[in-house]
mmCIF file of N, CA and C in Angstrom:
data_model
loop_
_atom_site.group_PDB
_atom_site.id
_atom_site.type_symbol
_atom_site.label_atom_id
_atom_site.label_comp_id
_atom_site.label_asym_id
_atom_site.label_seq_id
_atom_site.Cartn_x
_atom_site.Cartn_y
_atom_site.Cartn_z
ATOM 1 N N MET A 1 -33.201 -16.266 14.137
ATOM 2 C CA MET A 1 -32.300 -15.172 13.841
ATOM 3 C C MET A 1 -30.863 -15.679 13.792
ATOM 4 N N ARG A 2 -30.472 -16.484 14.753
ATOM 5 C CA ARG A 2 -29.103 -17.004 14.807
ATOM 6 C C ARG A 2 -28.805 -17.861 13.579
ATOM 7 N N GLU A 3 -29.777 -18.698 13.139
ATOM 8 C CA GLU A 3 -29.563 -19.545 11.962
ATOM 9 C C GLU A 3 -29.353 -18.686 10.712
ATOM 10 N N THR A 4 -30.101 -17.590 10.594
ATOM 11 C CA THR A 4 -29.939 -16.686 9.461
ATOM 12 C C THR A 4 -28.550 -16.073 9.469
ATOM 13 N N TYR A 5 -28.076 -15.655 10.636
ATOM 14 C CA TYR A 5 -26.745 -15.059 10.756
ATOM 15 C C TYR A 5 -25.670 -16.069 10.369
ATOM 16 N N ILE A 6 -25.810 -17.306 10.856
ATOM 17 C CA ILE A 6 -24.831 -18.348 10.537
ATOM 18 C C ILE A 6 -24.830 -18.629 9.042
ATOM 19 N N SER A 7 -26.010 -18.705 8.417
ATOM 20 C CA SER A 7 -26.095 -18.945 6.971
ATOM 21 C C SER A 7 -25.453 -17.805 6.204
ATOM 22 N N PHE A 8 -25.729 -16.568 6.624
ATOM 23 C CA PHE A 8 -25.122 -15.414 5.967
ATOM 24 C C PHE A 8 -23.604 -15.460 6.096
ATOM 25 N N THR A 9 -23.122 -15.793 7.285
ATOM 26 C CA THR A 9 -21.680 -15.866 7.526
ATOM 27 C C THR A 9 -21.045 -16.937 6.651
ATOM 28 N N LYS A 10 -21.674 -18.095 6.544
ATOM 29 C CA LYS A 10 -21.139 -19.164 5.700
ATOM 30 C C LYS A 10 -21.106 -18.729 4.241
ATOM 31 N N ALA A 11 -22.181 -18.107 3.776
ATOM 32 C CA ALA A 11 -22.235 -17.645 2.391
ATOM 33 C C ALA A 11 -21.178 -16.578 2.146
ATOM 34 N N HIS A 12 -21.033 -15.654 3.085
ATOM 35 C CA HIS A 12 -20.043 -14.588 2.956
ATOM 36 C C HIS A 12 -18.638 -15.174 2.890
ATOM 37 N N CYS A 13 -18.342 -16.135 3.739
ATOM 38 C CA CYS A 13 -17.023 -16.771 3.742
ATOM 39 C C CYS A 13 -16.787 -17.526 2.443
ATOM 40 N N SER A 14 -17.811 -18.157 1.902
ATOM 41 C CA SER A 14 -17.674 -18.873 0.632
ATOM 42 C C SER A 14 -17.339 -17.919 -0.501
ATOM 43 N N VAL A 15 -18.005 -16.773 -0.528
ATOM 44 C CA VAL A 15 -17.738 -15.772 -1.559
ATOM 45 C C VAL A 15 -16.307 -15.263 -1.429
ATOM 46 N N LEU A 16 -15.873 -14.971 -0.199
ATOM 47 C CA LEU A 16 -14.500 -14.515 0.020
ATOM 48 C C LEU A 16 -13.488 -15.568 -0.406
ATOM 49 N N ALA A 17 -13.787 -16.830 -0.153
ATOM 50 C CA ALA A 17 -12.873 -17.909 -0.539
ATOM 51 C C ALA A 17 -12.734 -17.980 -2.055
ATOM 52 N N VAL A 18 -13.837 -17.866 -2.771
ATOM 53 C CA VAL A 18 -13.807 -17.901 -4.237
ATOM 54 C C VAL A 18 -13.034 -16.701 -4.773
ATOM 55 N N GLU A 19 -13.297 -15.515 -4.225
ATOM 56 C CA GLU A 19 -12.571 -14.312 -4.651
ATOM 57 C C GLU A 19 -11.076 -14.457 -4.386
ATOM 58 N N GLY A 20 -10.729 -15.004 -3.240
ATOM 59 C CA GLY A 20 -9.330 -15.209 -2.889
ATOM 60 C C GLY A 20 -8.653 -16.197 -3.832
ATOM 61 N N LEU A 21 -9.340 -17.265 -4.176
ATOM 62 C CA LEU A 21 -8.794 -18.256 -5.102
ATOM 63 C C LEU A 21 -8.574 -17.649 -6.481
ATOM 64 N N ARG A 22 -9.547 -16.895 -6.957
ATOM 65 C CA ARG A 22 -9.396 -16.234 -8.265
ATOM 66 C C ARG A 22 -8.216 -15.268 -8.258
ATOM 67 N N ALA A 23 -8.080 -14.513 -7.180
ATOM 68 C CA ALA A 23 -6.963 -13.560 -7.079
ATOM 69 C C ALA A 23 -5.631 -14.290 -7.050
ATOM 70 N N ALA A 24 -5.569 -15.413 -6.345
ATOM 71 C CA ALA A 24 -4.331 -16.188 -6.271
ATOM 72 C C ALA A 24 -3.962 -16.767 -7.632
ATOM 73 N N ILE A 25 -4.941 -17.247 -8.368
ATOM 74 C CA ILE A 25 -4.692 -17.779 -9.710
ATOM 75 C C ILE A 25 -4.206 -16.680 -10.630
ATOM 76 N N ARG A 26 -4.869 -15.537 -10.590
ATOM 77 C CA ARG A 26 -4.472 -14.397 -11.433
ATOM 78 C C ARG A 26 -3.040 -13.948 -11.080
ATOM 79 N N ASP A 27 -2.748 -13.886 -9.804
ATOM 80 C CA ASP A 27 -1.414 -13.494 -9.353
ATOM 81 C C ASP A 27 -0.366 -14.480 -9.867
ATOM 82 N N TYR A 28 -0.649 -15.768 -9.745
ATOM 83 C CA TYR A 28 0.274 -16.795 -10.233
ATOM 84 C C TYR A 28 0.497 -16.648 -11.735
ATOM 85 N N GLU A 29 -0.592 -16.483 -12.473
ATOM 86 C CA GLU A 29 -0.486 -16.347 -13.931
ATOM 87 C C GLU A 29 0.336 -15.125 -14.318
ATOM 88 N N GLU A 30 0.117 -14.002 -13.623
ATOM 89 C CA GLU A 30 0.871 -12.788 -13.926
ATOM 90 C C GLU A 30 2.350 -12.959 -13.614
ATOM 91 N N LYS A 31 2.664 -13.571 -12.473
ATOM 92 C CA LYS A 31 4.061 -13.746 -12.074
ATOM 93 C C LYS A 31 4.815 -14.705 -12.983
ATOM 94 N N HIS A 32 4.095 -15.633 -13.597
ATOM 95 C CA HIS A 32 4.744 -16.640 -14.440
ATOM 96 C C HIS A 32 4.531 -16.398 -15.932
ATOM 97 N N GLY A 33 4.066 -15.207 -16.293
ATOM 98 C CA GLY A 33 3.920 -14.843 -17.699
ATOM 99 C C GLY A 33 2.872 -15.642 -18.445
ATOM 100 N N LEU A 34 1.860 -16.116 -17.762
ATOM 101 C CA LEU A 34 0.826 -16.925 -18.398
ATOM 102 C C LEU A 34 -0.379 -16.107 -18.854
ATOM 103 N N VAL A 35 -0.421 -14.842 -18.504
ATOM 104 C CA VAL A 35 -1.523 -13.976 -18.890
ATOM 105 C C VAL A 35 -1.218 -13.419 -20.270
ATOM 106 N N SER A 36 -2.113 -13.685 -21.224
ATOM 107 C CA SER A 36 -1.850 -13.223 -22.583
ATOM 108 C C SER A 36 -2.171 -11.738 -22.750
ATOM 109 N N GLU A 37 -3.141 -11.270 -22.012
ATOM 110 C CA GLU A 37 -3.535 -9.862 -22.110
ATOM 111 C C GLU A 37 -3.316 -9.199 -20.757
ATOM 112 N N LYS A 38 -2.343 -8.320 -20.680
ATOM 113 C CA LYS A 38 -2.025 -7.671 -19.411
ATOM 114 C C LYS A 38 -2.935 -6.465 -19.201
ATOM 115 N N GLU A 39 -3.503 -6.400 -18.016
ATOM 116 C CA GLU A 39 -4.418 -5.334 -17.645
ATOM 117 C C GLU A 39 -3.627 -4.124 -17.153
ATOM 118 N N THR A 40 -3.963 -2.959 -17.688
ATOM 119 C CA THR A 40 -3.316 -1.729 -17.236
ATOM 120 C C THR A 40 -3.707 -1.458 -15.788
ATOM 121 N N THR A 41 -2.752 -1.033 -15.002
ATOM 122 C CA THR A 41 -3.022 -0.751 -13.600
ATOM 123 C C THR A 41 -3.797 0.552 -13.471
ATOM 124 N N THR A 42 -4.977 0.434 -12.905
ATOM 125 C CA THR A 42 -5.841 1.577 -12.628
ATOM 126 C C THR A 42 -6.173 1.558 -11.140
ATOM 127 N N GLU A 43 -6.845 2.588 -10.685
ATOM 128 C CA GLU A 43 -7.267 2.628 -9.286
ATOM 129 C C GLU A 43 -8.180 1.448 -8.972
ATOM 130 N N GLU A 44 -9.044 1.086 -9.914
ATOM 131 C CA GLU A 44 -9.960 -0.038 -9.709
ATOM 132 C C GLU A 44 -9.194 -1.352 -9.536
ATOM 133 N N VAL A 45 -8.127 -1.541 -10.306
ATOM 134 C CA VAL A 45 -7.300 -2.744 -10.192
ATOM 135 C C VAL A 45 -6.651 -2.795 -8.811
ATOM 136 N N VAL A 46 -6.102 -1.671 -8.364
ATOM 137 C CA VAL A 46 -5.457 -1.620 -7.049
ATOM 138 C C VAL A 46 -6.481 -1.873 -5.949
ATOM 139 N N ILE A 47 -7.651 -1.280 -6.057
ATOM 140 C CA ILE A 47 -8.708 -1.497 -5.057
ATOM 141 C C ILE A 47 -9.089 -2.969 -5.004
ATOM 142 N N ARG A 48 -9.201 -3.599 -6.161
ATOM 143 C CA ARG A 48 -9.541 -5.022 -6.196
ATOM 144 C C ARG A 48 -8.500 -5.847 -5.431
ATOM 145 N N LEU A 49 -7.234 -5.512 -5.573
ATOM 146 C CA LEU A 49 -6.175 -6.215 -4.834
ATOM 147 C C LEU A 49 -6.237 -5.910 -3.343
ATOM 148 N N LEU A 50 -6.518 -4.645 -3.009
ATOM 149 C CA LEU A 50 -6.564 -4.245 -1.600
ATOM 150 C C LEU A 50 -7.751 -4.858 -0.856
ATOM 151 N N LYS A 51 -8.742 -5.323 -1.596
ATOM 152 C CA LYS A 51 -9.872 -6.013 -0.962
ATOM 153 C C LYS A 51 -9.452 -7.367 -0.387
ATOM 154 N N HIS A 52 -8.205 -7.766 -0.667
ATOM 155 C CA HIS A 52 -7.683 -9.019 -0.126
ATOM 156 C C HIS A 52 -6.662 -8.774 0.978
ATOM 157 N N VAL A 53 -6.583 -7.525 1.438
ATOM 158 C CA VAL A 53 -5.721 -7.173 2.566
ATOM 159 C C VAL A 53 -6.635 -6.966 3.770
ATOM 160 N N MET A 54 -6.437 -7.773 4.800
ATOM 161 C CA MET A 54 -7.329 -7.729 5.954
ATOM 162 C C MET A 54 -6.963 -6.636 6.955
ATOM 163 N N ASN A 55 -7.991 -6.062 7.520
ATOM 164 C CA ASN A 55 -7.866 -5.158 8.660
ATOM 165 C C ASN A 55 -8.070 -6.035 9.895
ATOM 166 N N PRO A 56 -7.010 -6.401 10.600
ATOM 167 C CA PRO A 56 -7.131 -7.322 11.734
ATOM 168 C C PRO A 56 -8.033 -6.814 12.855
ATOM 169 N N MET A 57 -8.225 -5.516 12.932
ATOM 170 C CA MET A 57 -9.059 -4.954 13.999
ATOM 171 C C MET A 57 -10.539 -5.210 13.748
ATOM 172 N N ALA A 58 -10.912 -5.375 12.452
ATOM 173 C CA ALA A 58 -12.324 -5.526 12.116
ATOM 174 C C ALA A 58 -12.659 -6.890 11.525
ATOM 175 N N GLY A 59 -11.650 -7.614 11.056
ATOM 176 C CA GLY A 59 -11.920 -8.897 10.422
ATOM 177 C C GLY A 59 -12.452 -8.758 9.006
ATOM 178 N N LEU A 60 -12.376 -7.558 8.454
ATOM 179 C CA LEU A 60 -12.788 -7.284 7.074
ATOM 180 C C LEU A 60 -11.606 -6.665 6.350
ATOM 181 N N ASP A 61 -11.757 -6.482 5.050
ATOM 182 C CA ASP A 61 -10.638 -5.924 4.289
ATOM 183 C C ASP A 61 -10.483 -4.424 4.525
ATOM 184 N N ILE A 62 -9.315 -3.891 4.140
ATOM 185 C CA ILE A 62 -8.999 -2.483 4.410
ATOM 186 C C ILE A 62 -9.793 -1.521 3.532
ATOM 187 N N VAL A 63 -10.371 -2.014 2.445
ATOM 188 C CA VAL A 63 -11.218 -1.151 1.607
ATOM 189 C C VAL A 63 -12.573 -0.970 2.272
ATOM 190 N N ARG A 64 -13.195 -2.072 2.675
ATOM 191 C CA ARG A 64 -14.514 -1.995 3.318
ATOM 192 C C ARG A 64 -14.478 -1.238 4.632
ATOM 193 N N THR A 65 -13.372 -1.343 5.349
ATOM 194 C CA THR A 65 -13.271 -0.651 6.632
ATOM 195 C C THR A 65 -12.727 0.764 6.475
ATOM 196 N N GLU A 66 -12.604 1.186 5.240
ATOM 197 C CA GLU A 66 -12.236 2.560 4.880
ATOM 198 C C GLU A 66 -10.884 3.009 5.429
ATOM 199 N N LEU A 67 -9.934 2.076 5.532
ATOM 200 C CA LEU A 67 -8.577 2.454 5.918
ATOM 201 C C LEU A 67 -7.823 3.064 4.743
ATOM 202 N N VAL A 68 -8.209 2.691 3.523
ATOM 203 C CA VAL A 68 -7.563 3.251 2.338
ATOM 204 C C VAL A 68 -8.173 4.628 2.101
ATOM 205 N N THR A 69 -7.355 5.673 2.249
ATOM 206 C CA THR A 69 -7.886 7.026 2.095
ATOM 207 C C THR A 69 -7.588 7.626 0.727
ATOM 208 N N LYS A 70 -6.529 7.124 0.047
ATOM 209 C CA LYS A 70 -6.203 7.661 -1.267
ATOM 210 C C LYS A 70 -5.267 6.710 -2.007
ATOM 211 N N ILE A 71 -5.452 6.637 -3.317
ATOM 212 C CA ILE A 71 -4.578 5.851 -4.184
ATOM 213 C C ILE A 71 -4.155 6.747 -5.333
ATOM 214 N N GLU A 72 -2.849 6.823 -5.560
ATOM 215 C CA GLU A 72 -2.325 7.610 -6.678
ATOM 216 C C GLU A 72 -1.456 6.699 -7.537
ATOM 217 N N ILE A 73 -1.684 6.737 -8.847
ATOM 218 C CA ILE A 73 -0.904 5.936 -9.784
ATOM 219 C C ILE A 73 -0.269 6.892 -10.778
ATOM 220 N N ASN A 74 1.063 6.762 -10.939
ATOM 221 C CA ASN A 74 1.773 7.660 -11.838
ATOM 222 C C ASN A 74 2.991 6.959 -12.431
ATOM 223 N N GLU A 75 2.926 6.632 -13.701
ATOM 224 C CA GLU A 75 4.054 6.081 -14.454
ATOM 225 C C GLU A 75 4.838 4.995 -13.708
ATOM 226 N N GLY A 76 4.206 3.885 -13.427
ATOM 227 C CA GLY A 76 4.892 2.772 -12.787
ATOM 228 C C GLY A 76 5.021 2.867 -11.287
ATOM 229 N N SER A 77 4.412 3.871 -10.696
ATOM 230 C CA SER A 77 4.486 4.070 -9.256
ATOM 231 C C SER A 77 3.074 4.140 -8.664
ATOM 232 N N VAL A 78 2.899 3.487 -7.531
ATOM 233 C CA VAL A 78 1.615 3.542 -6.826
ATOM 234 C C VAL A 78 1.879 4.060 -5.421
ATOM 235 N N ARG A 79 1.056 5.001 -5.015
ATOM 236 C CA ARG A 79 1.133 5.576 -3.663
ATOM 237 C C ARG A 79 -0.215 5.325 -2.990
ATOM 238 N N ILE A 80 -0.176 4.661 -1.840
ATOM 239 C CA ILE A 80 -1.405 4.301 -1.129
ATOM 240 C C ILE A 80 -1.359 4.917 0.262
ATOM 241 N N LEU A 81 -2.382 5.693 0.578
ATOM 242 C CA LEU A 81 -2.482 6.321 1.899
ATOM 243 C C LEU A 81 -3.437 5.501 2.764
ATOM 244 N N ILE A 82 -2.971 5.176 3.969
ATOM 245 C CA ILE A 82 -3.743 4.366 4.909
ATOM 246 C C ILE A 82 -4.036 5.199 6.154
ATOM 247 N N GLY A 83 -5.277 5.214 6.566
ATOM 248 C CA GLY A 83 -5.709 6.009 7.712
ATOM 249 C C GLY A 83 -5.442 5.342 9.047
ATOM 250 N N LEU A 84 -4.176 5.123 9.325
ATOM 251 C CA LEU A 84 -3.721 4.573 10.604
ATOM 252 C C LEU A 84 -2.420 5.263 10.977
ATOM 253 N N PRO A 85 -2.099 5.338 12.247
ATOM 254 C CA PRO A 85 -0.772 5.853 12.620
ATOM 255 C C PRO A 85 0.313 4.863 12.188
ATOM 256 N N ALA A 86 1.460 5.381 11.823
ATOM 257 C CA ALA A 86 2.569 4.523 11.390
ATOM 258 C C ALA A 86 3.048 3.593 12.503
ATOM 259 N N ASP A 87 2.838 3.987 13.757
ATOM 260 C CA ASP A 87 3.283 3.155 14.868
ATOM 261 C C ASP A 87 2.188 2.244 15.419
ATOM 262 N N HIS A 88 1.074 2.123 14.713
ATOM 263 C CA HIS A 88 -0.010 1.245 15.142
ATOM 264 C C HIS A 88 0.488 -0.202 15.141
ATOM 265 N N GLN A 89 -0.032 -1.021 16.031
ATOM 266 C CA GLN A 89 0.438 -2.400 16.168
ATOM 267 C C GLN A 89 0.279 -3.234 14.897
ATOM 268 N N PHE A 90 -0.671 -2.894 14.011
ATOM 269 C CA PHE A 90 -0.889 -3.673 12.794
ATOM 270 C C PHE A 90 -0.353 -2.995 11.532
ATOM 271 N N SER A 91 0.229 -1.806 11.664
ATOM 272 C CA SER A 91 0.696 -1.062 10.487
ATOM 273 C C SER A 91 1.694 -1.842 9.649
ATOM 274 N N SER A 92 2.686 -2.432 10.264
ATOM 275 C CA SER A 92 3.713 -3.134 9.482
ATOM 276 C C SER A 92 3.142 -4.357 8.764
ATOM 277 N N ALA A 93 2.240 -5.081 9.406
ATOM 278 C CA ALA A 93 1.624 -6.254 8.774
ATOM 279 C C ALA A 93 0.747 -5.837 7.592
ATOM 280 N N ILE A 94 -0.009 -4.761 7.763
ATOM 281 C CA ILE A 94 -0.857 -4.266 6.679
ATOM 282 C C ILE A 94 0.006 -3.790 5.521
ATOM 283 N N LYS A 95 1.070 -3.062 5.828
ATOM 284 C CA LYS A 95 1.961 -2.569 4.782
ATOM 285 C C LYS A 95 2.584 -3.723 4.006
ATOM 286 N N GLU A 96 3.065 -4.710 4.712
ATOM 287 C CA GLU A 96 3.693 -5.874 4.067
ATOM 288 C C GLU A 96 2.710 -6.586 3.143
ATOM 289 N N ASP A 97 1.472 -6.739 3.588
ATOM 290 C CA ASP A 97 0.448 -7.400 2.780
ATOM 291 C C ASP A 97 0.118 -6.570 1.533
ATOM 292 N N ILE A 98 0.020 -5.255 1.693
ATOM 293 C CA ILE A 98 -0.239 -4.369 0.556
ATOM 294 C C ILE A 98 0.890 -4.484 -0.467
ATOM 295 N N LEU A 99 2.126 -4.420 -0.002
ATOM 296 C CA LEU A 99 3.272 -4.514 -0.908
ATOM 297 C C LEU A 99 3.260 -5.838 -1.662
ATOM 298 N N GLU A 100 2.981 -6.907 -0.969
ATOM 299 C CA GLU A 100 2.942 -8.225 -1.605
ATOM 300 C C GLU A 100 1.912 -8.266 -2.734
ATOM 301 N N LYS A 101 0.749 -7.663 -2.499
ATOM 302 C CA LYS A 101 -0.319 -7.692 -3.504
ATOM 303 C C LYS A 101 -0.024 -6.770 -4.680
ATOM 304 N N VAL A 102 0.366 -5.542 -4.410
ATOM 305 C CA VAL A 102 0.472 -4.519 -5.456
ATOM 306 C C VAL A 102 1.781 -4.619 -6.240
ATOM 307 N N GLU A 103 2.869 -5.024 -5.603
ATOM 308 C CA GLU A 103 4.143 -5.140 -6.321
ATOM 309 C C GLU A 103 4.106 -6.217 -7.395
ATOM 310 N N SER A 104 3.138 -7.109 -7.330
ATOM 311 C CA SER A 104 3.046 -8.182 -8.324
ATOM 312 C C SER A 104 2.490 -7.695 -9.665
ATOM 313 N N LEU A 105 1.969 -6.475 -9.715
ATOM 314 C CA LEU A 105 1.426 -5.951 -10.970
ATOM 315 C C LEU A 105 2.541 -5.771 -11.993
ATOM 316 N N TRP A 106 2.301 -6.165 -13.199
ATOM 317 C CA TRP A 106 3.340 -6.221 -14.234
ATOM 318 C C TRP A 106 3.942 -4.871 -14.583
ATOM 319 N N ASN A 107 3.183 -3.806 -14.488
ATOM 320 C CA ASN A 107 3.697 -2.494 -14.909
ATOM 321 C C ASN A 107 3.989 -1.546 -13.744
ATOM 322 N N ILE A 108 4.116 -2.090 -12.554
ATOM 323 C CA ILE A 108 4.405 -1.274 -11.372
ATOM 324 C C ILE A 108 5.827 -1.559 -10.900
ATOM 325 N N GLU A 109 6.612 -0.509 -10.799
ATOM 326 C CA GLU A 109 8.006 -0.627 -10.366
ATOM 327 C C GLU A 109 8.208 -0.212 -8.913
ATOM 328 N N GLU A 110 7.310 0.654 -8.413
ATOM 329 C CA GLU A 110 7.470 1.176 -7.059
ATOM 330 C C GLU A 110 6.113 1.295 -6.377
ATOM 331 N N VAL A 111 6.068 0.859 -5.122
ATOM 332 C CA VAL A 111 4.844 0.966 -4.315
ATOM 333 C C VAL A 111 5.215 1.645 -3.005
ATOM 334 N N ASN A 112 4.521 2.735 -2.690
ATOM 335 C CA ASN A 112 4.726 3.451 -1.439
ATOM 336 C C ASN A 112 3.448 3.386 -0.618
ATOM 337 N N VAL A 113 3.581 2.919 0.604
ATOM 338 C CA VAL A 113 2.446 2.862 1.533
ATOM 339 C C VAL A 113 2.739 3.853 2.630
ATOM 340 N N LEU A 114 1.852 4.822 2.763
ATOM 341 C CA LEU A 114 2.033 5.889 3.766
ATOM 342 C C LEU A 114 0.876 5.863 4.744
ATOM 343 N N PHE A 115 1.191 6.084 6.007
ATOM 344 C CA PHE A 115 0.176 6.137 7.052
ATOM 345 C C PHE A 115 -0.100 7.593 7.388
ATOM 346 N N THR A 116 -1.383 7.945 7.475
ATOM 347 C CA THR A 116 -1.753 9.357 7.534
ATOM 348 C C THR A 116 -2.118 9.872 8.917
ATOM 349 N N GLU A 117 -2.216 9.031 9.885
ATOM 350 C CA GLU A 117 -2.591 9.529 11.229
ATOM 351 C C GLU A 117 -1.416 9.463 12.157
#
């Protein structure tokens, strides 16, 4: 049983590493104008980016741990609701990571991260 768990953990970490590398390459290309076809920002695009923001309490991303309660996109603005109190010990770190990921989108001018509890 333990060997199966270790193998699963290694495989899971490998998949996360590949996803992280792809996201970093895409981010670099977007920031440096190397992407020939720019993807319109949709909720799915934002969710894909938020899957790379860790929930330190669980060791998984904020999407899988259901901290993201709502995403609204409106004319260059993204509003993300997070199910944590604003004064939680990890709120500022999570917010900073979200801003870093989402502000890099080519057609987004404003990102608001709000805490709902």
